[in-house]
Short mmCIF file of C-alpha atoms (C1' of nucleotides) in Angstrom, two decimals:
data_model
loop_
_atom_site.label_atom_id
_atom_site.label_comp_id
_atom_site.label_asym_id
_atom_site.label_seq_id
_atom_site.Cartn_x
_atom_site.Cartn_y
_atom_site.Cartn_z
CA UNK A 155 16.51 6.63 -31.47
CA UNK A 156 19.06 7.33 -29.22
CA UNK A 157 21.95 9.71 -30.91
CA UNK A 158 22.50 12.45 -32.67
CA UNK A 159 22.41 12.18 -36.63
CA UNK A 160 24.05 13.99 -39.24
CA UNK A 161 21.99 17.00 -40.62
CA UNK A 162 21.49 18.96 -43.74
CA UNK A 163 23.95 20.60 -45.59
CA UNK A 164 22.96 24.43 -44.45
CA UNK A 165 24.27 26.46 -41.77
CA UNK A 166 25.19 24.48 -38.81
CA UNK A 167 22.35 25.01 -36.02
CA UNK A 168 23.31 26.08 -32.18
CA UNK A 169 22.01 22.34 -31.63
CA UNK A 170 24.65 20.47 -34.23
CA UNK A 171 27.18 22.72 -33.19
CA UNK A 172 27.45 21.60 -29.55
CA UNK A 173 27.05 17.99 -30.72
CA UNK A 174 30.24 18.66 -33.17
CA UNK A 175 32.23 19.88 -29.77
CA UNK A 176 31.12 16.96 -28.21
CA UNK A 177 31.95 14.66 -30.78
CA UNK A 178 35.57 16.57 -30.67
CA UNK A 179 35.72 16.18 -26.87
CA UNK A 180 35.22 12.79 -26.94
CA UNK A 181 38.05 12.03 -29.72
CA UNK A 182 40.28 14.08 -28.09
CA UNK A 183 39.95 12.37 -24.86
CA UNK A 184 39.98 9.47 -25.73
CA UNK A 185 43.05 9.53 -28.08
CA UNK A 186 45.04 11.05 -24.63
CA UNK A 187 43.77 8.68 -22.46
CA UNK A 188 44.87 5.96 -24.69
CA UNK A 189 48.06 7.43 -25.32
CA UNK A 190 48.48 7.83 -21.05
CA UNK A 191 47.07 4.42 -20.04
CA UNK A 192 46.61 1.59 -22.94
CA UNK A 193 43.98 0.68 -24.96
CA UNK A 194 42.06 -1.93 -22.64
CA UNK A 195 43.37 0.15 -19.72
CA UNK A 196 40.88 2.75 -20.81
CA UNK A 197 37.31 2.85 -20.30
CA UNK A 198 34.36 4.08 -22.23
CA UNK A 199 33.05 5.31 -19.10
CA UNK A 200 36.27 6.89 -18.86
CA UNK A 201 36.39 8.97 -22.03
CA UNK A 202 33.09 10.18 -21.79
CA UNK A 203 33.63 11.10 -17.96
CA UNK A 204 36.62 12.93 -20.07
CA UNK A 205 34.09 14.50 -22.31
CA UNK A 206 31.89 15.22 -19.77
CA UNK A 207 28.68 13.36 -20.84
CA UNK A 208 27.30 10.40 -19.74
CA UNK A 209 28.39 7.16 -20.28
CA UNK A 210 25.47 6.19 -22.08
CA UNK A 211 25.73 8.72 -24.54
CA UNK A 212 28.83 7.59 -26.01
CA UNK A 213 27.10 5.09 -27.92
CA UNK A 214 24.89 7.58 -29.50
CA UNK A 215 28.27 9.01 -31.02
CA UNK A 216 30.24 6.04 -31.71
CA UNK A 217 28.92 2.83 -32.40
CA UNK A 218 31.79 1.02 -30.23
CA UNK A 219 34.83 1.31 -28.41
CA UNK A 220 37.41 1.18 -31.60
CA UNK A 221 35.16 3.08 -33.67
CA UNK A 222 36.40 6.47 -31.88
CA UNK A 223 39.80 5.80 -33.97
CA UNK A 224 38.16 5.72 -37.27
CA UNK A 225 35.95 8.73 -37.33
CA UNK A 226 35.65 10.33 -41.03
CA UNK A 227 36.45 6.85 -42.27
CA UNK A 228 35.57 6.71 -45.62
CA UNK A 229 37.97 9.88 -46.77
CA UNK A 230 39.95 7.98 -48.40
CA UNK A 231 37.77 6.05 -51.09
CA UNK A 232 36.01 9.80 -50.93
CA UNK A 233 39.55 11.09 -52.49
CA UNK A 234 39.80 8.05 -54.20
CA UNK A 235 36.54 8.23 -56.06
CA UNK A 236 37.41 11.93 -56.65
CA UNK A 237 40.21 10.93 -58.28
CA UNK A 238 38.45 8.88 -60.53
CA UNK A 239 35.81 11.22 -61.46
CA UNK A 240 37.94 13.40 -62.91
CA UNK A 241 40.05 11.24 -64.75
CA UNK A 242 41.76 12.33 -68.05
CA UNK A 243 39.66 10.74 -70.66
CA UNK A 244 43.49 9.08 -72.14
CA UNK A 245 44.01 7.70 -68.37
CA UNK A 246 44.15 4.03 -67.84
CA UNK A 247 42.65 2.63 -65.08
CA UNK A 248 45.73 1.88 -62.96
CA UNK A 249 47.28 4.97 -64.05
CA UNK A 250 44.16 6.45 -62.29
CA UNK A 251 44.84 4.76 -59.41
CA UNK A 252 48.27 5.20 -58.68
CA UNK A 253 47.49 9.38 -59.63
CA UNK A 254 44.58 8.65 -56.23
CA UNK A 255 47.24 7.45 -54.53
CA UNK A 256 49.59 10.42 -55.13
CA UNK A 257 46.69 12.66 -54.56
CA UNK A 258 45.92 11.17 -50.94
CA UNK A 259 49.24 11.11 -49.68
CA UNK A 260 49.52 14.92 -50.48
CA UNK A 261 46.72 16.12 -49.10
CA UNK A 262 45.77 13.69 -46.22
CA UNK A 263 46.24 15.65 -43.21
CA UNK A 264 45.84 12.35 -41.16
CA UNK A 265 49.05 11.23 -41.75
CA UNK A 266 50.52 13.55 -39.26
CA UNK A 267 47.44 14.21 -36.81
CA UNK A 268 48.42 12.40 -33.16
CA UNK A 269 45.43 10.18 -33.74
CA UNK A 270 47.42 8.60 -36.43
CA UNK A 271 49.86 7.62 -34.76
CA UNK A 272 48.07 5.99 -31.59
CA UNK A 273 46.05 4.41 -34.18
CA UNK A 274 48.94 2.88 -35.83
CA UNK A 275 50.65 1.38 -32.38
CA UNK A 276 47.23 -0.08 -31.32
CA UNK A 277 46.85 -1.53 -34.89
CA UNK A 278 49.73 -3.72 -33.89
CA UNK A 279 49.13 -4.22 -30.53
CA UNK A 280 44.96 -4.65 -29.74
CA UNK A 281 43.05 -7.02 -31.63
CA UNK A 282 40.05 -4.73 -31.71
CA UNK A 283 41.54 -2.15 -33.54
CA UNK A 284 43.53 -3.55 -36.42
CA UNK A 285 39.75 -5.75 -36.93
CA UNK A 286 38.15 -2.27 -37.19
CA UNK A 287 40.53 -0.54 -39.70
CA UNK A 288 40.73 -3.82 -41.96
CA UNK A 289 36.99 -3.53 -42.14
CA UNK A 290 37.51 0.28 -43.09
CA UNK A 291 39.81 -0.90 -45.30
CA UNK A 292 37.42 -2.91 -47.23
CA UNK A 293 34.59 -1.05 -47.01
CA UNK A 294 37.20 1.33 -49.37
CA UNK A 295 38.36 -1.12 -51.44
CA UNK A 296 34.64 -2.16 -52.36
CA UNK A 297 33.67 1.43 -52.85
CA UNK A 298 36.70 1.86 -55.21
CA UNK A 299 35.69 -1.44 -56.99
CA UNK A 300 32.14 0.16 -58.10
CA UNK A 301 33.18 3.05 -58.41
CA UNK A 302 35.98 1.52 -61.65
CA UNK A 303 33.69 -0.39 -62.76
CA UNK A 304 31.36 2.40 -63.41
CA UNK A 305 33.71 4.46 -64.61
CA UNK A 306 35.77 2.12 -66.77
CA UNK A 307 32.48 0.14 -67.80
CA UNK A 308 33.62 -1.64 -71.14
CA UNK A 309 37.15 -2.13 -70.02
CA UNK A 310 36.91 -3.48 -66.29
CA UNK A 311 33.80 -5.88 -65.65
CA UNK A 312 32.75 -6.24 -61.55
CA UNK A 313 35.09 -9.05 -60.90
CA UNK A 314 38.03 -7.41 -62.53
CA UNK A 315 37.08 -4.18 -61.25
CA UNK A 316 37.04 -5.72 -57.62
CA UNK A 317 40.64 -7.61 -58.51
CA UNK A 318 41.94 -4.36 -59.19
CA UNK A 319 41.15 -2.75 -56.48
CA UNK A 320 41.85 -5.32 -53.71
CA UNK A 321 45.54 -5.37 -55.86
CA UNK A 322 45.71 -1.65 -54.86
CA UNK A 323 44.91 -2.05 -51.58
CA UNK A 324 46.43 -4.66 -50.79
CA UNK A 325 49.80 -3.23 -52.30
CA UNK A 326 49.15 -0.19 -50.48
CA UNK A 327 48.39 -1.36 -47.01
CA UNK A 328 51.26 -4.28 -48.00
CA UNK A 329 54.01 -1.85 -48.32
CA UNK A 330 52.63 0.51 -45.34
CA UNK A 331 53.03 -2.23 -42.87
CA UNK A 332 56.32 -2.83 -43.57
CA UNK A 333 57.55 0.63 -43.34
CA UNK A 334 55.24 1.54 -40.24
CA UNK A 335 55.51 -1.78 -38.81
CA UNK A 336 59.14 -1.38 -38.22
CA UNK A 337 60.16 0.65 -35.32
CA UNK A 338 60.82 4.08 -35.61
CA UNK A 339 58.22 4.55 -37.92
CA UNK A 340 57.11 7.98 -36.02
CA UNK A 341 60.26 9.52 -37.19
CA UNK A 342 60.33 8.71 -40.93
CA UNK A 343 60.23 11.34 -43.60
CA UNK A 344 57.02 11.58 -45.14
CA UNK A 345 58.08 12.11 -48.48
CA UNK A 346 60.37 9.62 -48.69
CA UNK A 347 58.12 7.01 -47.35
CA UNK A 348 55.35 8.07 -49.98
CA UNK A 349 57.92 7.61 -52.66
CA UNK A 350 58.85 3.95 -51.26
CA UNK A 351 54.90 2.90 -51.26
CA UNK A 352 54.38 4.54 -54.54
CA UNK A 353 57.17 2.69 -56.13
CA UNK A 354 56.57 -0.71 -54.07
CA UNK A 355 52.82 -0.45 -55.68
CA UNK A 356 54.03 0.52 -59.05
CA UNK A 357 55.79 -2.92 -59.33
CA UNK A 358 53.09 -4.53 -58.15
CA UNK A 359 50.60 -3.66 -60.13
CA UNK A 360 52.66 -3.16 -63.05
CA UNK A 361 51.02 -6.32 -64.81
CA UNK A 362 48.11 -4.18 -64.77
CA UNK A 363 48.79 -1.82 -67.38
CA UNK A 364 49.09 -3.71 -70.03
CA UNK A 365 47.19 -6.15 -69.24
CA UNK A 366 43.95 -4.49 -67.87
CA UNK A 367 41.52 -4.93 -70.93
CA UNK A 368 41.42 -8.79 -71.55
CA UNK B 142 47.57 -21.69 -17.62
CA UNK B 143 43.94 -23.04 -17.86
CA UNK B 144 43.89 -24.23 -21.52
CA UNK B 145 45.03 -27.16 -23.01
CA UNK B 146 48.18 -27.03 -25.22
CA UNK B 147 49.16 -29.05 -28.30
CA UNK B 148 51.52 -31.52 -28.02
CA UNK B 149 54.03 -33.26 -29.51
CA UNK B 150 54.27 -35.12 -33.02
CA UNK B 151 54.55 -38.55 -31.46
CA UNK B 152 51.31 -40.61 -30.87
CA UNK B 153 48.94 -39.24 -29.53
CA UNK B 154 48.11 -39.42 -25.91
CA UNK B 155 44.79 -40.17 -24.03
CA UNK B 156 44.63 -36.74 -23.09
CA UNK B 157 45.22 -35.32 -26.40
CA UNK B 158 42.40 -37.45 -27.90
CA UNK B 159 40.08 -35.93 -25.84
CA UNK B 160 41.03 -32.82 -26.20
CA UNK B 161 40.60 -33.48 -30.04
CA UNK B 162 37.41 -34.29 -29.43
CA UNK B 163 36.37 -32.11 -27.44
CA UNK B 164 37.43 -29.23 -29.58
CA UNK B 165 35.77 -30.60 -32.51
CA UNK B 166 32.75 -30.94 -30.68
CA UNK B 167 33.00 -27.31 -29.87
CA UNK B 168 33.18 -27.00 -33.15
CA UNK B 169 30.50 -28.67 -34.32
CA UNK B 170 28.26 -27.26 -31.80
CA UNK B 171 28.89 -24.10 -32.26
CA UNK B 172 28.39 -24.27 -36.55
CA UNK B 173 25.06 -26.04 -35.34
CA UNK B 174 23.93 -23.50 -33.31
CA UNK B 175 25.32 -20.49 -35.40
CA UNK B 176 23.35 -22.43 -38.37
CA UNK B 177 20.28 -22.49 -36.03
CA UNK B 178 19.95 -19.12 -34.01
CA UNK B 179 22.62 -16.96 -35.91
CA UNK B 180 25.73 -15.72 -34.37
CA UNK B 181 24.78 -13.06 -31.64
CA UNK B 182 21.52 -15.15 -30.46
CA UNK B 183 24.01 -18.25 -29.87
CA UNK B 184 26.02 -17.74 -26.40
CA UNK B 185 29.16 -19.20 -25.42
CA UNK B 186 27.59 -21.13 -22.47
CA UNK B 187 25.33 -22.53 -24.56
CA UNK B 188 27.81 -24.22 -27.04
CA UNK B 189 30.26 -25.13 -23.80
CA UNK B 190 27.05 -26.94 -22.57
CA UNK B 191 26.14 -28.86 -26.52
CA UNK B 192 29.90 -30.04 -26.44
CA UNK B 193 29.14 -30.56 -22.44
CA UNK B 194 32.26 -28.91 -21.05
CA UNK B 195 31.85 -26.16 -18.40
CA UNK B 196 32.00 -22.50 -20.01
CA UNK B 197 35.10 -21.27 -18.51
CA UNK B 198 36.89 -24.21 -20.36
CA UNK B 199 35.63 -22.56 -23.09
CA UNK B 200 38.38 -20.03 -23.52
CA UNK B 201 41.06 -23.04 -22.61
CA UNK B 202 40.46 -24.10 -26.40
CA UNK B 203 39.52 -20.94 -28.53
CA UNK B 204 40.50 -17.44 -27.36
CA UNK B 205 36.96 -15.91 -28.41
CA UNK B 206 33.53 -16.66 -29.40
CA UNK B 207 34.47 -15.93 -32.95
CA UNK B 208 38.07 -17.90 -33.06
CA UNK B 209 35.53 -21.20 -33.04
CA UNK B 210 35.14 -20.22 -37.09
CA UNK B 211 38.22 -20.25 -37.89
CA UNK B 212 40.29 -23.35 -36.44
CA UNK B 213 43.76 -24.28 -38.64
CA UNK B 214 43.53 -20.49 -39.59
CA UNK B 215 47.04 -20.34 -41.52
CA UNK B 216 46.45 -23.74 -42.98
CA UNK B 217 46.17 -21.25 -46.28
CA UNK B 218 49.97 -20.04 -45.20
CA UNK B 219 51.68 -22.99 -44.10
CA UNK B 220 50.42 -24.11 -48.03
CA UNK B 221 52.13 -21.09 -49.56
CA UNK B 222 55.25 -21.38 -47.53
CA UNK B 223 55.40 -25.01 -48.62
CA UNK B 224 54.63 -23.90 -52.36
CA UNK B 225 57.75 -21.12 -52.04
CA UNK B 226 59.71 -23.69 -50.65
CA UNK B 227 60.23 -25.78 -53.29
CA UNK B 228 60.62 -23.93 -56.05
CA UNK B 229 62.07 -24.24 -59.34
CA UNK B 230 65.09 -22.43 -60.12
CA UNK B 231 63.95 -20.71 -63.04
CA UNK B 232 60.64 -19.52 -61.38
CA UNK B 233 60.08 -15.76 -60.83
CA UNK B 234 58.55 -14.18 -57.21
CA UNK B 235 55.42 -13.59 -59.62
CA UNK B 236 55.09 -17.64 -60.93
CA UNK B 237 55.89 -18.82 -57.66
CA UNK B 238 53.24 -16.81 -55.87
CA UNK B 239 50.66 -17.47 -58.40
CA UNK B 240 51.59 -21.34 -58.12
CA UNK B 241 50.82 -21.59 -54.67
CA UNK B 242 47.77 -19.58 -54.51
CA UNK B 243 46.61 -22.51 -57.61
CA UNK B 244 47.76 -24.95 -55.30
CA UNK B 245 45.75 -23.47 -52.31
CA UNK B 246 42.40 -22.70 -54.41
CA UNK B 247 42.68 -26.06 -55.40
CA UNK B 248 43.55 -28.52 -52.34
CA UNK B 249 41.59 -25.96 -49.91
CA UNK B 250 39.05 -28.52 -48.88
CA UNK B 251 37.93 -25.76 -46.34
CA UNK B 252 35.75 -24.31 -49.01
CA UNK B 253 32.87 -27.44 -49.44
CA UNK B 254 32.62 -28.03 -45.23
CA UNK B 255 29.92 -26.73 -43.91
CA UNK B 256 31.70 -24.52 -41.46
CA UNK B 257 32.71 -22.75 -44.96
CA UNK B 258 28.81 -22.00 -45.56
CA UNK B 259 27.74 -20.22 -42.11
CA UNK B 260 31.62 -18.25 -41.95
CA UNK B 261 30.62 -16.93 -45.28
CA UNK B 262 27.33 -15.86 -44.75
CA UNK B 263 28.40 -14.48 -41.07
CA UNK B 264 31.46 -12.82 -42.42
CA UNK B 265 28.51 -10.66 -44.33
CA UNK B 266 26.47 -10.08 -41.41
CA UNK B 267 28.68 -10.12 -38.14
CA UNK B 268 31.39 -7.63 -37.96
CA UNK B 269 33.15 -9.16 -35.22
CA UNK B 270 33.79 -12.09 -37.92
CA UNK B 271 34.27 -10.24 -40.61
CA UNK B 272 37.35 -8.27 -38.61
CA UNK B 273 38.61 -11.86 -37.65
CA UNK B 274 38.19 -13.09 -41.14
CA UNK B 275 40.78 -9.87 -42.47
CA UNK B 276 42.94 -10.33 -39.64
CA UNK B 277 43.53 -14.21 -40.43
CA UNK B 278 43.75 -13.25 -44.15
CA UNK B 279 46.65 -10.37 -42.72
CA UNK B 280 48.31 -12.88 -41.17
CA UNK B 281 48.66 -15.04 -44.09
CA UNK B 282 49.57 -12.31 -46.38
CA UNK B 283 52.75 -11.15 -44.11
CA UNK B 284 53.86 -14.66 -43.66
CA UNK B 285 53.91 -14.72 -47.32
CA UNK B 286 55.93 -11.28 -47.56
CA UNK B 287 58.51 -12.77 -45.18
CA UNK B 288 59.03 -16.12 -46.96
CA UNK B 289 58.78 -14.42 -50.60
CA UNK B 290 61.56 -11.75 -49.12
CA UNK B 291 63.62 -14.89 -48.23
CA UNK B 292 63.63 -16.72 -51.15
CA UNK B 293 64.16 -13.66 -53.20
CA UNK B 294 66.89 -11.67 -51.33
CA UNK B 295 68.07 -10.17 -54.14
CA UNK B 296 65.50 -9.35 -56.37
CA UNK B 297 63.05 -8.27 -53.41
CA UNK B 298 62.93 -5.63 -50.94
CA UNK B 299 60.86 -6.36 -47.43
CA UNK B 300 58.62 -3.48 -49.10
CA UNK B 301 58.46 -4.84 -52.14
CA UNK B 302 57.71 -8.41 -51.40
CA UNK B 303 54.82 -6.98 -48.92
CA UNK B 304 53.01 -4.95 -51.61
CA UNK B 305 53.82 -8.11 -54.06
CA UNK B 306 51.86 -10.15 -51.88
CA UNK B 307 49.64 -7.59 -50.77
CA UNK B 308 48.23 -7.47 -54.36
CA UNK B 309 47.87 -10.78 -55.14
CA UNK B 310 46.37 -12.15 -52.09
CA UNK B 311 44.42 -8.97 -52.51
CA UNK B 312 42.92 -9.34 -56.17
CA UNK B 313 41.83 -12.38 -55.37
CA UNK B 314 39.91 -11.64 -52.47
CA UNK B 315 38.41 -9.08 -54.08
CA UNK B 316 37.30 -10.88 -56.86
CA UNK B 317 36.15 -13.59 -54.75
CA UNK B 318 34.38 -10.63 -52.45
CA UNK B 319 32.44 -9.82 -55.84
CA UNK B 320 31.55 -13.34 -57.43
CA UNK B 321 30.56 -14.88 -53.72
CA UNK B 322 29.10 -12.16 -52.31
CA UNK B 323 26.31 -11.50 -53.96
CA UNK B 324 23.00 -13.58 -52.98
CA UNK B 325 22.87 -16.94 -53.96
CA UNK B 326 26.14 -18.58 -53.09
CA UNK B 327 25.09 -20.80 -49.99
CA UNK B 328 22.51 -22.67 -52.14
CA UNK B 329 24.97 -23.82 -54.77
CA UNK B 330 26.35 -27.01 -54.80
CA UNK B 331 30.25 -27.31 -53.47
CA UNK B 332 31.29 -28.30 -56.91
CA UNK B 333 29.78 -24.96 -58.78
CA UNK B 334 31.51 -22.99 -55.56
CA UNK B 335 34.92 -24.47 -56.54
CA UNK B 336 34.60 -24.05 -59.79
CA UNK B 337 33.25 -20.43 -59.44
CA UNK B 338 36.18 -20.02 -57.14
CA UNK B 339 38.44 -21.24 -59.69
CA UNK B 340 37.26 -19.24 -61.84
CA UNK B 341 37.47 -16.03 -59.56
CA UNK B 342 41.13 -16.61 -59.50
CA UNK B 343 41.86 -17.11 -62.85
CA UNK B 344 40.73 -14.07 -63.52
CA UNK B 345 41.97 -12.22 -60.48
CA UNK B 346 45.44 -13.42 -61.31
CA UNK B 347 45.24 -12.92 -65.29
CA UNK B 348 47.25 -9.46 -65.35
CA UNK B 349 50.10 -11.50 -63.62
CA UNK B 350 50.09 -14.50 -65.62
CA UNK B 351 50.67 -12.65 -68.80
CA UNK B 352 53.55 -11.07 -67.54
CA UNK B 353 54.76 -13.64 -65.70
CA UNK B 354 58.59 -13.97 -65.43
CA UNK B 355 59.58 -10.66 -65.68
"C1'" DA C 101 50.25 -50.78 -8.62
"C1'" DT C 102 50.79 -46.74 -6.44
"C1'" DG C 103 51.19 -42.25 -5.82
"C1'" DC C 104 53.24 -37.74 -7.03
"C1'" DG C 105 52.87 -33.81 -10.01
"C1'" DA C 106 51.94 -31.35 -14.11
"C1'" DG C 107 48.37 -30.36 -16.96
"C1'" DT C 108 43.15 -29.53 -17.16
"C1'" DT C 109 38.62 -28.67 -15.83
"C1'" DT C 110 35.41 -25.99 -13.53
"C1'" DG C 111 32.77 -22.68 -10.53
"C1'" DC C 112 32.82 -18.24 -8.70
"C1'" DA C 113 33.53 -13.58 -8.75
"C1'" DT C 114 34.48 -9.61 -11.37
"C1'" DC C 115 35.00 -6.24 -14.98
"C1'" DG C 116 33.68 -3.92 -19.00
"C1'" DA C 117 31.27 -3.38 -23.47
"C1'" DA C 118 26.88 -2.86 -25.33
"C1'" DT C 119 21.71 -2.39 -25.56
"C1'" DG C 120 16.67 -1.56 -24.34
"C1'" DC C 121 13.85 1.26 -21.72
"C1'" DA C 122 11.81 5.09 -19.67
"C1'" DA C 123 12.17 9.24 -17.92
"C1'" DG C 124 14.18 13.93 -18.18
"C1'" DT C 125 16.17 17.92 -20.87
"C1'" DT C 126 17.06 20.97 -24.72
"C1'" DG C 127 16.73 23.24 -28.92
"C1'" DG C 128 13.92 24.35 -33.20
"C1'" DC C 129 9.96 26.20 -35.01
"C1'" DT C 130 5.40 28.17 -35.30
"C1'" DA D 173 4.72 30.90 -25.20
"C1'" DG D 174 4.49 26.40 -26.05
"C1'" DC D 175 4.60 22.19 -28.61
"C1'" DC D 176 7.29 18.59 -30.79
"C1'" DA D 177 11.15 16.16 -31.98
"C1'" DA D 178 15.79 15.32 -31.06
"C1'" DC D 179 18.96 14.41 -27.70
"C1'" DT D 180 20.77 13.05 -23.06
"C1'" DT D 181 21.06 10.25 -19.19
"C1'" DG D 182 20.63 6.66 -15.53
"C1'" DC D 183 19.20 2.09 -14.61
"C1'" DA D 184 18.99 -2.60 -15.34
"C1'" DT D 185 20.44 -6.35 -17.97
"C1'" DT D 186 22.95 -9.46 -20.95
"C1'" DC D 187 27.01 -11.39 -22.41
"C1'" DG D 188 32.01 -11.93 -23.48
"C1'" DA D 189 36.23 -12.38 -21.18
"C1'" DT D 190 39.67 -13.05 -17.34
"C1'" DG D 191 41.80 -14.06 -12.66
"C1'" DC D 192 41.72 -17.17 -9.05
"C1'" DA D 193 41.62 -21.23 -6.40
"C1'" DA D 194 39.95 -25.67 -5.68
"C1'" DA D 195 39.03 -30.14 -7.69
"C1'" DC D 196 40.25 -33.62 -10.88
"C1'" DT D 197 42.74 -36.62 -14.44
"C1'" DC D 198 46.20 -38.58 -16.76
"C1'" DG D 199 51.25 -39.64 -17.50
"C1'" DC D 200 55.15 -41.36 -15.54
"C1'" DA D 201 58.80 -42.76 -12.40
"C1'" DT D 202 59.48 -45.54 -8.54
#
DNA sequence: ATGCGAGTTTGCATCGAATGCAAGTTGGCT
DNA sequence: AGCCAACTTGCATTCGATGCAAACTCGCAT
């Protein structure tokens, strides 16, 4: 093997320590190189020049060029799955949902972090990237699927389970690339737009409720 | 430019028909060799030199290796645009979307060719199709946001029409995600994959139908 | 029919992402 | 101290993709 690996869940050794800088270093340089010169502009040998390792090594940290922009990717079906697990035992399954929702726009620090926003202009912009986060993107939705249908076993079978959750998602990112998509998106309240997607979703899905159990 | 460009909707020229031809031997190659060697083991040269074109003219008639897989990609919008377009009256945004994704499911004669086969399995396998698949499948759904906004000024916001068709085009990926994905689906026989299909839909789309109108 | 010109094809050179390989180097642990 | 495994790094290589310039082909007006 030829990179670093995630380790146990003790105290963080001198060793996974410097690998955690590193893995900072290069995220960091590469989101202000990106910002400074483009996307293609940039080059891996570039950011890890940045970083100060060798170009090589990148690939031990990041699988690819586009994966740098996704790192933690699977918070959100993490919060998402939270959500579900501790569900009020009177909660419907969309009512779940749309409480995950609520729950991630709260406390999801990425919102605001200047990766975000980088991440959001090349999502328009390079091909690369917006193929990257629709893959994160499903690799959520699919996690969310199971994780319904396990938890809402008599009521939501796979399929149905799988329809609900590509309905959330899709509503989700739907409405989100409409109100980022526009310009001026950096400057929008927060709060507002989190009310917007929350309503937008609630019509949406608002079949659901009633209709969930066949 | 290097490529060739399509033309006009008169007869078509000597040129052009080669060019057809050309391109669907590309085609044809490539789903050959894809079939034969898998995705990554298959270079570009070496389906520029089956069809018997130089490489470089390669990238004249698809902009990447992985573009070959999905020629006609928003034959699936063009349909719904044509299904919004002539609506009835009385129809809801709801009934008209779920009419033309029937229509599509239905006249999508994309899903028995045999290109259909080796995109599915590679979409499963190859990330670099799988993020072209999702970004063809984005495309669609926002060209379906625009023309839903447009026939429905009044009764839809941009945001609203986006996570309206974000959830629909979104269930029944998912659901299809779930029935086709698991093991199994290249040996069946094109009529059992429609009606599986078919079936995928109906069920993605149930929570809608009931409440269909409103 | 002839020949001009736009549209195409192609080879060549180049760049950059990505990977295998084979040393080196470093940190963890006894 | 010293071994072992994990990690780093450079080197070579493959392949996708693009710019460029020279050939070539077809459509069309004369």
């Amino acid at each position: 093997m030829a990179g670093p690996g995630q380790h146990s869940t003790s105290q963080p050794s001198l060793r996974e320590r410097k690998q955690a800088r590193t893995r900072q270093a290069l995220i960091e340089a590469a989101v202000e190189l990106f910002e400074r010169q483009g996307y293609d502009e940039t080059t891996v040998a570039e950011i890890a020049a940045a970083a100060e390792i060798g170009t090589r090594t990148f690939f031990g940290y990041f699988a690819g060029k586009e994966d740098i922009l996704f790192p933690d990717s699977d918070a959100r079906s993490r919060a998402t799955i939270a959500a579900i697990a501790d569900r009020d035992p009177a909660e419907g399954p969309v009512d779940v949902l749309l409480r995950a929702l609520d729950t991630i726009a709260e406390s999801d620090a990425d919102m605001v972090s200047p990766m975000a926003a980088v991440r959001m202009r090349l999502f328009h912009t390079v091909p690369a990237v917006r193929g990257k986060a629709l893959q994160v993107q499903l690799a959520a939705q699919r996690e969310i699927a199971r994780e319904l249908h396990k938890a809402f076993p008599g009521e939501l079978d796979q399929v149905t389970a799988a329809a609900l959750a590509g309905a959330l998602t899709g509503a989700v990112s739907g409405a989100l690339d409409v109100l980022l998509g526009e310009q001026g998106a950096e400057h929008a309240d927060p709060a507002q737009l989190q009310a917007q997607v929350r309503q937008a979703t609630e019509r949406a899905l608002r079949p659901w409720r009633q209709a969930a159990g066949e």
